[in-house]
Amino acid sequence: MTLPLRIAQLAPVIYPVPPGGTGGTERVVSDLTEALVAMGHQVTLIAPADSVTTARHLFAHPSLKALEARHGRVAPGVPAALEAAQLGLLRQHLDEFDIVHCHGEFAHAAVLGDRIGCSLTTVHWRLDELDRQLFFRSFPTLPVAAISAAQARDLPPSNLAGIVHHGIPVDRFRAGPGGRGVAFIGRMTDQKRPDVAIRVARAAARPIRLAGGIDVGNPGYFDRAVAPLLGDDAVHVGEVTDRQKQALLGEAAALLFPIDWPEPFGLVMIEAMACGTPVIAWDRGSVRDVIEQGVTGFVVASEAEAVDALARIETLDRARVRERFAARFTATRMAADYVALYRQQIALR
């Protein structure tokens, strides 16, 4: 009989786990934690105090968002202070775990010490920038799970422990009927290109609804590039709950995903698939990991190709799209894949 593992999940400090709205990383951490608990493992979630979980919960402070709601604008050093406190908590309890799964950026690697081999790190961001290159150069033995083959290509071979695609609970969304219009969900930023989505939908004579908050790091982009394109056939609805997302995606003919950056995964693609909604996505980053060409959507390279794909979108079987989601991208499958990597790392010690 295989014994359950003692697993720590170390979350970021910006949002609670799960997040109320924005916060894809925290949503993944929550879904993974709950799936591991359901599998019978002894899971400890180290996350902000305003998090909610069925696992054992250790915390040092509330999330940055909770502090901002309470105190207004906080000093720039507050996130670093929150992270330091949380990492101190991890250090106090480090010997209690068989494996520590870290979802942060950098500092945890220094705290792990000689337990670094009994850890796994998932980076929920691109890996091709200088800060990541310097980080992995400094910690060549840190085991890392890539979230797509595309992300893995930017990871030094000495760090790569394996590839685990994200997953969501199979019952979070249900297959929807589709419709004439199309959907876009993502931050209003030049990485996600909602302006391109509007142009494609308009060229295809289809209405579009766009969901997502305005990017705090690039607030002028929305006013400059998106707002002038809005109208009766292109409506921005802001951030959405899962219930609202179900309606937005389930009643759409397709999700448009016109990314302009090396997307490490793209959670909204599998959320659309869970609703039976095919995805028209630009051929960057993880897109080919997720989308099966001509089955769950179309991978394109230009606005013209996207317009052509929209003309053919009804040829795809929405029931088949949902089936492929259930076969490939559930939280249960994600948790099982991570457990295999946990045991692999433990066996190497």
Short mmCIF file of C-alpha atoms in Angstrom, two decimals:
data_model
loop_
_atom_site.label_atom_id
_atom_site.label_comp_id
_atom_site.label_asym_id
_atom_site.label_seq_id
_atom_site.Cartn_x
_atom_site.Cartn_y
_atom_site.Cartn_z
CA MET A 1 0.00 0.00 0.00
CA THR A 2 1.34 3.43 -0.95
CA LEU A 3 1.44 5.72 2.04
CA PRO A 4 0.03 9.26 1.84
CA LEU A 5 2.53 12.07 1.56
CA ARG A 6 3.00 15.04 3.87
CA ILE A 7 2.84 17.89 1.38
CA ALA A 8 3.24 21.63 1.88
CA GLN A 9 1.84 24.02 -0.71
CA LEU A 10 3.50 27.44 -0.50
CA ALA A 11 1.34 30.13 -2.11
CA PRO A 12 2.15 33.72 -3.12
CA VAL A 13 1.17 36.56 -0.77
CA ILE A 14 -0.72 38.96 -3.06
CA TYR A 15 -4.16 37.29 -3.17
CA PRO A 16 -5.93 34.80 -0.89
CA VAL A 17 -6.27 31.15 -1.91
CA PRO A 18 -8.58 30.84 -3.76
CA PRO A 19 -8.77 34.42 -5.07
CA GLY A 20 -12.04 36.28 -5.29
CA GLY A 21 -11.45 37.31 -8.91
CA THR A 22 -8.05 37.99 -10.43
CA GLY A 23 -5.35 35.51 -9.45
CA GLY A 24 -4.80 32.55 -11.74
CA THR A 25 -1.84 31.24 -9.71
CA GLU A 26 -3.84 31.24 -6.49
CA ARG A 27 -6.71 29.45 -8.23
CA VAL A 28 -4.34 26.70 -9.39
CA VAL A 29 -2.85 26.38 -5.89
CA SER A 30 -6.34 26.06 -4.41
CA ASP A 31 -7.52 23.46 -6.91
CA LEU A 32 -4.33 21.43 -6.50
CA THR A 33 -4.52 21.58 -2.70
CA GLU A 34 -8.14 20.45 -2.59
CA ALA A 35 -7.50 17.63 -5.08
CA LEU A 36 -4.54 16.39 -3.01
CA VAL A 37 -6.68 16.42 0.15
CA ALA A 38 -9.37 14.44 -1.67
CA MET A 39 -6.71 11.87 -2.64
CA GLY A 40 -5.94 11.31 1.05
CA HIS A 41 -2.63 13.15 1.39
CA GLN A 42 -1.73 15.21 4.46
CA VAL A 43 -1.63 18.68 2.97
CA THR A 44 -0.59 21.93 4.60
CA LEU A 45 -1.38 25.17 2.79
CA ILE A 46 0.95 28.02 3.69
CA ALA A 47 -0.97 31.02 2.40
CA PRO A 48 -2.41 34.37 3.52
CA ALA A 49 -4.76 34.38 6.51
CA ASP A 50 -7.81 35.22 4.38
CA SER A 51 -7.42 31.97 2.41
CA VAL A 52 -10.02 29.18 2.64
CA THR A 53 -9.07 25.50 2.46
CA THR A 54 -9.90 22.04 3.75
CA ALA A 55 -6.17 21.45 4.29
CA ARG A 56 -4.22 22.40 7.38
CA HIS A 57 -3.62 26.14 7.06
CA LEU A 58 -0.56 28.03 8.27
CA PHE A 59 -0.35 31.79 7.85
CA ALA A 60 1.61 34.80 8.99
CA HIS A 61 -0.47 37.74 7.72
CA PRO A 62 -3.47 38.52 5.51
CA SER A 63 -2.95 38.91 1.77
CA LEU A 64 -1.69 42.15 0.27
CA LYS A 65 -5.17 42.71 -1.21
CA ALA A 66 -6.78 42.35 2.22
CA LEU A 67 -4.31 44.83 3.71
CA GLU A 68 -4.99 47.28 0.88
CA ALA A 69 -8.72 46.98 1.49
CA ARG A 70 -8.18 47.71 5.17
CA HIS A 71 -5.49 50.40 5.02
CA GLY A 72 -5.66 51.81 1.52
CA ARG A 73 -2.45 52.18 -0.42
CA VAL A 74 0.43 50.45 1.38
CA ALA A 75 4.18 51.02 1.25
CA PRO A 76 6.07 49.38 -1.65
CA GLY A 77 7.97 47.15 0.75
CA VAL A 78 4.88 45.44 2.16
CA PRO A 79 4.85 42.51 -0.32
CA ALA A 80 8.48 41.71 0.54
CA ALA A 81 7.66 41.88 4.25
CA LEU A 82 4.73 39.51 3.78
CA GLU A 83 6.87 37.08 1.82
CA ALA A 84 9.64 37.15 4.41
CA ALA A 85 7.17 36.37 7.19
CA GLN A 86 5.63 33.52 5.22
CA LEU A 87 9.03 32.04 4.37
CA GLY A 88 10.00 32.25 8.02
CA LEU A 89 6.91 30.21 8.81
CA LEU A 90 7.91 27.63 6.21
CA ARG A 91 11.38 27.41 7.74
CA GLN A 92 9.90 26.71 11.20
CA HIS A 93 7.87 23.76 9.88
CA LEU A 94 10.19 22.50 7.12
CA ASP A 95 11.00 19.16 8.79
CA GLU A 96 7.30 18.25 8.98
CA PHE A 97 6.96 17.67 5.22
CA ASP A 98 8.01 14.99 2.77
CA ILE A 99 7.83 17.51 -0.05
CA VAL A 100 7.40 21.28 -0.29
CA HIS A 101 5.72 22.59 -3.44
CA CYS A 102 6.53 26.28 -3.93
CA HIS A 103 4.51 28.56 -6.21
CA GLY A 104 6.48 31.74 -5.55
CA GLU A 105 9.18 33.47 -7.52
CA PHE A 106 12.66 33.35 -6.00
CA ALA A 107 13.32 33.66 -2.26
CA HIS A 108 12.03 30.23 -1.24
CA ALA A 109 15.06 28.57 -2.86
CA ALA A 110 17.38 30.15 -0.28
CA VAL A 111 15.13 29.10 2.62
CA LEU A 112 14.95 25.41 1.62
CA GLY A 113 18.63 24.82 2.40
CA ASP A 114 19.58 21.12 2.33
CA ARG A 115 15.90 20.20 1.76
CA ILE A 116 16.01 21.69 -1.73
CA GLY A 117 15.96 18.21 -3.28
CA CYS A 118 12.67 17.43 -1.49
CA SER A 119 10.95 20.39 -3.07
CA LEU A 120 9.23 21.24 -6.31
CA THR A 121 8.79 24.72 -7.75
CA THR A 122 6.15 25.80 -10.22
CA VAL A 123 6.74 29.20 -11.83
CA HIS A 124 3.48 30.63 -13.14
CA TRP A 125 5.13 33.12 -15.46
CA ARG A 126 7.44 33.28 -18.45
CA LEU A 127 10.97 31.95 -17.94
CA ASP A 128 12.88 33.70 -20.72
CA GLU A 129 13.65 36.96 -18.89
CA LEU A 130 16.95 37.87 -17.20
CA ASP A 131 15.72 37.59 -13.61
CA ARG A 132 14.72 33.95 -14.15
CA GLN A 133 17.98 33.18 -15.94
CA LEU A 134 19.99 34.58 -13.03
CA PHE A 135 17.82 32.69 -10.54
CA PHE A 136 18.28 29.28 -12.14
CA ARG A 137 21.99 29.92 -12.61
CA SER A 138 22.22 30.43 -8.85
CA PHE A 139 20.11 27.36 -7.97
CA PRO A 140 20.92 24.68 -10.58
CA THR A 141 19.64 21.83 -8.38
CA LEU A 142 16.22 23.35 -7.65
CA PRO A 143 13.62 20.92 -9.09
CA VAL A 144 11.08 22.75 -11.25
CA ALA A 145 7.86 21.52 -12.85
CA ALA A 146 7.13 23.33 -16.09
CA ILE A 147 3.46 23.96 -16.85
CA SER A 148 3.88 23.49 -20.61
CA ALA A 149 6.43 22.17 -23.06
CA ALA A 150 6.84 25.73 -24.30
CA GLN A 151 7.79 26.95 -20.81
CA ALA A 152 10.10 23.96 -20.36
CA ARG A 153 12.18 25.04 -23.34
CA ASP A 154 13.28 28.11 -21.36
CA LEU A 155 14.25 26.05 -18.31
CA PRO A 156 17.81 24.72 -17.79
CA PRO A 157 17.84 20.90 -18.10
CA SER A 158 19.36 20.60 -14.62
CA ASN A 159 16.24 22.18 -13.11
CA LEU A 160 13.54 20.42 -15.15
CA ALA A 161 11.79 17.74 -13.07
CA GLY A 162 8.89 17.28 -15.49
CA ILE A 163 5.90 18.94 -17.12
CA VAL A 164 2.46 19.16 -15.48
CA HIS A 165 -0.37 20.94 -17.25
CA HIS A 166 -2.86 22.86 -15.15
CA GLY A 167 -6.28 21.41 -14.41
CA ILE A 168 -9.58 22.55 -12.92
CA PRO A 169 -12.36 20.63 -11.13
CA VAL A 170 -14.35 18.71 -13.70
CA ASP A 171 -17.65 20.07 -12.39
CA ARG A 172 -16.71 23.76 -12.11
CA PHE A 173 -18.14 24.43 -15.57
CA ARG A 174 -20.59 22.54 -17.74
CA ALA A 175 -21.07 22.34 -21.48
CA GLY A 176 -23.03 25.32 -22.80
CA PRO A 177 -25.17 25.72 -25.91
CA GLY A 178 -22.89 28.16 -27.70
CA GLY A 179 -24.24 31.07 -29.71
CA ARG A 180 -23.45 33.58 -32.41
CA GLY A 181 -21.16 35.84 -30.39
CA VAL A 182 -17.60 35.29 -29.21
CA ALA A 183 -15.81 35.85 -25.91
CA PHE A 184 -12.54 37.22 -24.62
CA ILE A 185 -11.34 36.81 -21.03
CA GLY A 186 -8.08 38.25 -19.77
CA ARG A 187 -6.36 41.29 -18.36
CA MET A 188 -6.80 44.41 -20.46
CA THR A 189 -3.14 44.50 -21.48
CA ASP A 190 -0.99 44.41 -24.58
CA GLN A 191 0.11 40.88 -23.66
CA LYS A 192 -3.46 39.62 -24.08
CA ARG A 193 -4.52 41.96 -26.93
CA PRO A 194 -8.26 42.50 -26.41
CA ASP A 195 -8.07 45.11 -29.17
CA VAL A 196 -7.17 42.36 -31.65
CA ALA A 197 -10.08 40.26 -30.39
CA ILE A 198 -12.48 43.13 -31.08
CA ARG A 199 -11.15 43.66 -34.59
CA VAL A 200 -11.42 39.97 -35.43
CA ALA A 201 -14.96 39.68 -34.09
CA ARG A 202 -16.04 42.80 -35.95
CA ALA A 203 -14.45 41.60 -39.22
CA ALA A 204 -16.38 38.33 -38.82
CA ALA A 205 -19.61 40.25 -38.09
CA ARG A 206 -19.96 38.63 -34.67
CA PRO A 207 -20.63 40.44 -31.38
CA ILE A 208 -18.03 40.07 -28.65
CA ARG A 209 -18.13 40.35 -24.87
CA LEU A 210 -14.84 41.00 -23.12
CA ALA A 211 -14.17 40.19 -19.46
CA GLY A 212 -11.18 41.08 -17.34
CA GLY A 213 -9.78 43.87 -15.22
CA ILE A 214 -7.65 46.74 -16.42
CA ASP A 215 -3.97 45.87 -15.97
CA VAL A 216 -2.58 47.89 -13.05
CA GLY A 217 0.88 47.71 -14.61
CA ASN A 218 -0.30 49.23 -17.90
CA PRO A 219 -3.48 51.23 -17.16
CA GLY A 220 -3.14 53.53 -20.18
CA TYR A 221 -3.44 50.65 -22.63
CA PHE A 222 -7.18 50.21 -22.07
CA ASP A 223 -7.97 53.89 -22.62
CA ARG A 224 -5.68 54.11 -25.64
CA ALA A 225 -6.23 50.82 -27.47
CA VAL A 226 -9.44 49.20 -26.23
CA ALA A 227 -11.99 51.80 -25.15
CA PRO A 228 -12.15 53.50 -28.59
CA LEU A 229 -13.15 50.16 -30.14
CA LEU A 230 -16.02 49.40 -27.77
CA GLY A 231 -19.61 49.70 -28.92
CA ASP A 232 -22.93 47.86 -29.07
CA ASP A 233 -21.20 44.88 -30.70
CA ALA A 234 -18.15 44.94 -28.40
CA VAL A 235 -18.91 45.24 -24.68
CA HIS A 236 -16.43 45.18 -21.79
CA VAL A 237 -18.09 43.61 -18.72
CA GLY A 238 -15.14 43.84 -16.29
CA GLU A 239 -14.05 41.03 -13.99
CA VAL A 240 -16.37 38.02 -13.76
CA THR A 241 -17.17 35.30 -11.23
CA ASP A 242 -17.20 31.62 -12.20
CA ARG A 243 -20.98 31.81 -12.58
CA GLN A 244 -20.68 34.77 -14.92
CA LYS A 245 -17.82 33.06 -16.73
CA GLN A 246 -20.03 30.03 -17.31
CA ALA A 247 -22.59 32.20 -19.08
CA LEU A 248 -19.98 34.18 -21.00
CA LEU A 249 -18.13 31.13 -22.29
CA GLY A 250 -20.99 28.66 -22.48
CA GLU A 251 -23.04 30.97 -24.70
CA ALA A 252 -20.14 31.87 -27.01
CA ALA A 253 -19.32 30.33 -30.36
CA ALA A 254 -15.62 30.60 -29.52
CA LEU A 255 -13.08 32.07 -27.16
CA LEU A 256 -10.61 34.41 -28.85
CA PHE A 257 -7.10 34.16 -27.38
CA PRO A 258 -4.92 36.62 -29.37
CA ILE A 259 -1.91 36.59 -27.06
CA ASP A 260 1.20 38.59 -27.90
CA TRP A 261 3.65 37.03 -25.43
CA PRO A 262 5.03 33.55 -24.58
CA GLU A 263 2.01 32.47 -22.52
CA PRO A 264 3.23 29.77 -20.07
CA PHE A 265 -0.18 28.06 -19.94
CA GLY A 266 -3.40 30.06 -20.37
CA LEU A 267 -5.99 28.80 -17.86
CA VAL A 268 -8.90 30.43 -19.68
CA MET A 269 -8.37 28.08 -22.65
CA ILE A 270 -9.26 25.02 -20.57
CA GLU A 271 -12.10 26.90 -18.87
CA ALA A 272 -13.57 27.52 -22.33
CA MET A 273 -13.09 23.87 -23.26
CA ALA A 274 -14.88 22.84 -20.05
CA CYS A 275 -17.86 24.82 -21.36
CA GLY A 276 -17.63 22.99 -24.70
CA THR A 277 -16.43 26.19 -26.33
CA PRO A 278 -13.62 25.92 -28.90
CA VAL A 279 -10.67 28.30 -28.79
CA ILE A 280 -9.12 30.36 -31.57
CA ALA A 281 -5.62 31.07 -30.31
CA TRP A 282 -2.47 32.67 -31.67
CA ASP A 283 0.49 30.32 -32.09
CA ARG A 284 2.60 31.51 -29.17
CA GLY A 285 3.78 30.02 -25.91
CA SER A 286 1.75 27.08 -24.64
CA VAL A 287 -1.07 27.24 -27.19
CA ARG A 288 -0.09 24.07 -29.05
CA ASP A 289 0.23 22.24 -25.71
CA VAL A 290 -3.41 22.97 -24.98
CA ILE A 291 -5.31 23.26 -28.26
CA GLU A 292 -5.75 20.28 -30.57
CA GLN A 293 -5.99 21.74 -34.06
CA GLY A 294 -9.38 21.14 -35.62
CA VAL A 295 -10.67 19.35 -32.50
CA THR A 296 -10.76 21.81 -29.59
CA GLY A 297 -10.10 24.90 -31.67
CA PHE A 298 -7.87 26.47 -34.28
CA VAL A 299 -4.29 27.73 -33.89
CA VAL A 300 -3.72 30.80 -36.06
CA ALA A 301 -0.96 33.26 -36.89
CA SER A 302 -2.84 36.41 -37.93
CA GLU A 303 -6.09 38.29 -37.68
CA ALA A 304 -7.04 37.16 -41.19
CA GLU A 305 -6.54 33.51 -40.22
CA ALA A 306 -8.63 34.08 -37.10
CA VAL A 307 -11.50 35.53 -39.14
CA ASP A 308 -11.33 32.50 -41.44
CA ALA A 309 -11.30 30.17 -38.43
CA LEU A 310 -14.40 31.85 -37.04
CA ALA A 311 -16.18 31.11 -40.30
CA ARG A 312 -15.47 27.41 -39.68
CA ILE A 313 -16.02 27.32 -35.92
CA GLU A 314 -19.42 25.61 -36.10
CA THR A 315 -17.78 22.60 -37.78
CA LEU A 316 -16.25 21.68 -34.42
CA ASP A 317 -18.22 19.39 -32.09
CA ARG A 318 -18.82 21.12 -28.75
CA ALA A 319 -19.42 17.77 -27.01
CA ARG A 320 -16.03 16.60 -28.25
CA VAL A 321 -14.40 19.79 -26.94
CA ARG A 322 -15.82 19.06 -23.49
CA GLU A 323 -14.67 15.43 -23.72
CA ARG A 324 -11.11 16.46 -24.48
CA PHE A 325 -11.13 18.83 -21.50
CA ALA A 326 -12.31 16.01 -19.22
CA ALA A 327 -9.63 13.69 -20.55
CA ARG A 328 -6.71 16.12 -20.30
CA PHE A 329 -7.26 19.06 -17.99
CA THR A 330 -8.98 18.13 -14.71
CA ALA A 331 -7.66 19.01 -11.26
CA THR A 332 -7.60 15.30 -10.38
CA ARG A 333 -5.25 14.57 -13.28
CA MET A 334 -3.08 17.57 -12.33
CA ALA A 335 -2.81 16.35 -8.73
CA ALA A 336 -1.93 12.80 -9.81
CA ASP A 337 0.81 14.11 -12.08
CA TYR A 338 2.27 16.22 -9.29
CA VAL A 339 2.18 13.30 -6.83
CA ALA A 340 4.22 11.28 -9.33
CA LEU A 341 6.81 14.08 -9.41
CA TYR A 342 6.76 14.38 -5.61
CA ARG A 343 7.52 10.68 -5.25
CA GLN A 344 10.20 10.95 -7.93
CA GLN A 345 11.96 13.69 -6.00
CA ILE A 346 11.69 11.84 -2.69
CA ALA A 347 13.15 8.69 -4.27
CA LEU A 348 16.15 10.66 -5.51
CA ARG A 349 17.13 11.68 -1.97
#
